[in-house]
Amino acid sequence: ILIAVAIALAVAVAVWVFGLAGGASKTATLQIQAIGLTGVSSNSSAKLVFLISNPSSSGIGINGFTLGSLSCVFSSPVQVPAGTQGGNMTIILTISNGYFTGVESVSGGGGITASGITASCSGNQTAAVGIQYSGYLTTVSGQTYPFTITATS
């Protein structure tokens, strides 16, 4: 009887462990890094650049971002294909009266597709050299990926 119980427990643990592993493997995740926020002193536009990798086996769509108190939703998702390594996404931010107020354009490279995408934004954020900003990218599935970046001229 004890042997039967031990075997049953071993089987239950194995099923649980493999179930967790299977569930984890189905969750697509991105690796992101904000690498530059430049041109802030121009008082017209600034460039926000991300390096993005997608080591998962599923493509992922990025549908918006926040930068401080500025929140923007893309007109269609920026596509990050499965297996992307070191792709880039560039967001040109508009600056008006010393504030980030919106998005002028979105582009991609290194396998990332962002053709013809516009953005609808709400709020604004003070734009100044030397400030460290916090924000996050949001995916179609609702996952959020935080970043920090310091503004430069």
GROMACS .gro file of C-alpha atoms in nm:
model
  153
    1ILE     CA    1   0.000   0.000   0.000
    2LEU     CA    2   0.280   0.243   0.089
    3ILE     CA    3   0.451   0.172  -0.243
    4ALA     CA    4   0.128   0.239  -0.432
    5VAL     CA    5   0.082   0.570  -0.248
    6ALA     CA    6   0.442   0.671  -0.321
    7ILE     CA    7   0.399   0.593  -0.690
    8ALA     CA    8   0.072   0.788  -0.703
    9LEU     CA    9   0.238   1.089  -0.538
   10ALA     CA   10   0.533   1.070  -0.778
   11VAL     CA   11   0.299   1.064  -1.076
   12ALA     CA   12   0.096   1.357  -0.940
   13VAL     CA   13   0.410   1.565  -0.884
   14ALA     CA   14   0.539   1.483  -1.233
   15VAL     CA   15   0.208   1.584  -1.391
   16TRP     CA   16   0.207   1.910  -1.192
   17VAL     CA   17   0.568   1.998  -1.282
   18PHE     CA   18   0.525   1.923  -1.652
   19GLY     CA   19   0.196   2.109  -1.652
   20LEU     CA   20   0.367   2.418  -1.516
   21ALA     CA   21   0.648   2.387  -1.768
   22GLY     CA   22   0.399   2.353  -2.050
   23GLY     CA   23   0.206   2.655  -1.933
   24ALA     CA   24   0.519   2.865  -1.904
   25SER     CA   25   0.634   2.774  -2.254
   26LYS     CA   26   0.308   2.906  -2.400
   27THR     CA   27   0.360   3.256  -2.257
   28ALA     CA   28   0.529   3.478  -2.515
   29THR     CA   29   0.762   3.735  -2.365
   30LEU     CA   30   0.970   4.021  -2.501
   31GLN     CA   31   1.311   4.147  -2.401
   32ILE     CA   32   1.315   4.526  -2.431
   33GLN     CA   33   1.567   4.798  -2.360
   34ALA     CA   34   1.519   5.171  -2.410
   35ILE     CA   35   1.854   5.284  -2.550
   36GLY     CA   36   1.802   5.650  -2.633
   37LEU     CA   37   1.582   5.955  -2.588
   38THR     CA   38   1.754   6.221  -2.794
   39GLY     CA   39   1.679   6.563  -2.939
   40VAL     CA   40   1.482   6.677  -2.637
   41SER     CA   41   1.633   7.026  -2.641
   42SER     CA   42   1.499   7.092  -2.993
   43ASN     CA   43   1.152   7.182  -2.859
   44SER     CA   44   0.995   7.026  -3.169
   45SER     CA   45   1.054   6.651  -3.163
   46ALA     CA   46   1.259   6.383  -2.991
   47LYS     CA   47   1.359   6.029  -3.080
   48LEU     CA   48   1.284   5.738  -2.844
   49VAL     CA   49   1.458   5.415  -2.946
   50PHE     CA   50   1.412   5.060  -2.817
   51LEU     CA   51   1.605   4.740  -2.873
   52ILE     CA   52   1.359   4.451  -2.875
   53SER     CA   53   1.401   4.075  -2.892
   54ASN     CA   54   1.136   3.805  -2.900
   55PRO     CA   55   1.290   3.468  -2.812
   56SER     CA   56   0.951   3.298  -2.801
   57SER     CA   57   0.793   3.089  -3.075
   58SER     CA   58   0.500   3.330  -3.117
   59GLY     CA   59   0.483   3.673  -3.273
   60ILE     CA   60   0.392   3.958  -3.039
   61GLY     CA   61   0.216   4.287  -3.113
   62ILE     CA   62   0.300   4.607  -2.927
   63ASN     CA   63  -0.003   4.833  -2.919
   64GLY     CA   64   0.112   5.129  -2.711
   65PHE     CA   65   0.335   5.285  -2.449
   66THR     CA   66   0.353   5.533  -2.168
   67LEU     CA   67   0.626   5.783  -2.096
   68GLY     CA   68   0.569   5.943  -1.761
   69SER     CA   69   0.222   6.100  -1.785
   70LEU     CA   70   0.198   6.065  -2.163
   71SER     CA   71   0.002   5.759  -2.275
   72CYS     CA   72  -0.028   5.652  -2.640
   73VAL     CA   73  -0.211   5.376  -2.828
   74PHE     CA   74  -0.097   5.275  -3.176
   75SER     CA   75  -0.342   5.265  -3.467
   76SER     CA   76  -0.227   4.908  -3.532
   77PRO     CA   77   0.019   4.688  -3.343
   78VAL     CA   78   0.392   4.702  -3.403
   79GLN     CA   79   0.473   4.344  -3.502
   80VAL     CA   80   0.765   4.163  -3.338
   81PRO     CA   81   0.802   3.824  -3.510
   82ALA     CA   82   0.900   3.508  -3.326
   83GLY     CA   83   1.276   3.472  -3.299
   84THR     CA   84   1.354   3.842  -3.345
   85GLN     CA   85   1.694   3.928  -3.199
   86GLY     CA   86   1.805   4.290  -3.155
   87GLY     CA   87   1.529   4.450  -3.357
   88ASN     CA   88   1.454   4.816  -3.305
   89MET     CA   89   1.152   5.038  -3.270
   90THR     CA   90   1.183   5.415  -3.305
   91ILE     CA   91   0.916   5.655  -3.186
   92ILE     CA   92   0.937   6.021  -3.285
   93LEU     CA   93   0.774   6.219  -3.007
   94THR     CA   94   0.629   6.564  -3.064
   95ILE     CA   95   0.728   6.842  -2.824
   96SER     CA   96   0.519   7.151  -2.770
   97ASN     CA   97   0.590   7.428  -2.519
   98GLY     CA   98   0.834   7.207  -2.329
   99TYR     CA   99   0.608   6.901  -2.310
  100PHE     CA  100   0.593   6.567  -2.487
  101THR     CA  101   0.244   6.577  -2.633
  102GLY     CA  102   0.215   6.303  -2.893
  103VAL     CA  103   0.371   6.085  -3.162
  104GLU     CA  104   0.486   6.202  -3.503
  105SER     CA  105   0.584   5.860  -3.636
  106VAL     CA  106   0.667   5.501  -3.545
  107SER     CA  107   0.917   5.287  -3.735
  108GLY     CA  108   1.080   4.949  -3.699
  109GLY     CA  109   1.394   4.770  -3.809
  110GLY     CA  110   1.571   4.439  -3.773
  111GLY     CA  111   1.257   4.240  -3.846
  112ILE     CA  112   1.015   4.459  -3.654
  113THR     CA  113   0.730   4.593  -3.869
  114ALA     CA  114   0.575   4.933  -3.798
  115SER     CA  115   0.468   5.068  -4.135
  116GLY     CA  116   0.216   5.350  -4.149
  117ILE     CA  117   0.138   5.340  -3.781
  118THR     CA  118   0.001   5.649  -3.609
  119ALA     CA  119  -0.084   5.696  -3.243
  120SER     CA  120  -0.357   5.846  -3.031
  121CYS     CA  121  -0.221   6.002  -2.713
  122SER     CA  122  -0.353   6.147  -2.391
  123GLY     CA  123  -0.183   6.349  -2.122
  124ASN     CA  124   0.155   6.514  -2.155
  125GLN     CA  125   0.495   6.499  -1.993
  126THR     CA  126   0.757   6.765  -1.927
  127ALA     CA  127   1.038   6.736  -2.180
  128ALA     CA  128   1.378   6.832  -2.044
  129VAL     CA  129   1.736   6.716  -2.082
  130GLY     CA  130   1.870   6.517  -1.786
  131ILE     CA  131   1.536   6.389  -1.659
  132GLN     CA  132   1.507   6.014  -1.610
  133TYR     CA  133   1.171   5.897  -1.738
  134SER     CA  134   0.987   5.579  -1.652
  135GLY     CA  135   0.733   5.412  -1.874
  136TYR     CA  136   0.626   5.085  -2.023
  137LEU     CA  137   0.535   4.919  -2.351
  138THR     CA  138   0.203   4.737  -2.371
  139THR     CA  139   0.130   4.433  -2.587
  140VAL     CA  140  -0.195   4.323  -2.749
  141SER     CA  141  -0.227   4.048  -2.488
  142GLY     CA  142  -0.208   4.304  -2.207
  143GLN     CA  143   0.147   4.238  -2.091
  144THR     CA  144   0.348   4.542  -1.985
  145TYR     CA  145   0.725   4.588  -2.011
  146PRO     CA  146   0.872   4.868  -1.797
  147PHE     CA  147   1.166   5.083  -1.902
  148THR     CA  148   1.361   5.384  -1.783
  149ILE     CA  149   1.551   5.629  -2.001
  150THR     CA  150   1.734   5.958  -1.946
  151ALA     CA  151   1.669   6.239  -2.191
  152THR     CA  152   1.963   6.388  -2.377
  153SER     CA  153   2.007   6.679  -2.619
   0.00000   0.00000   0.00000
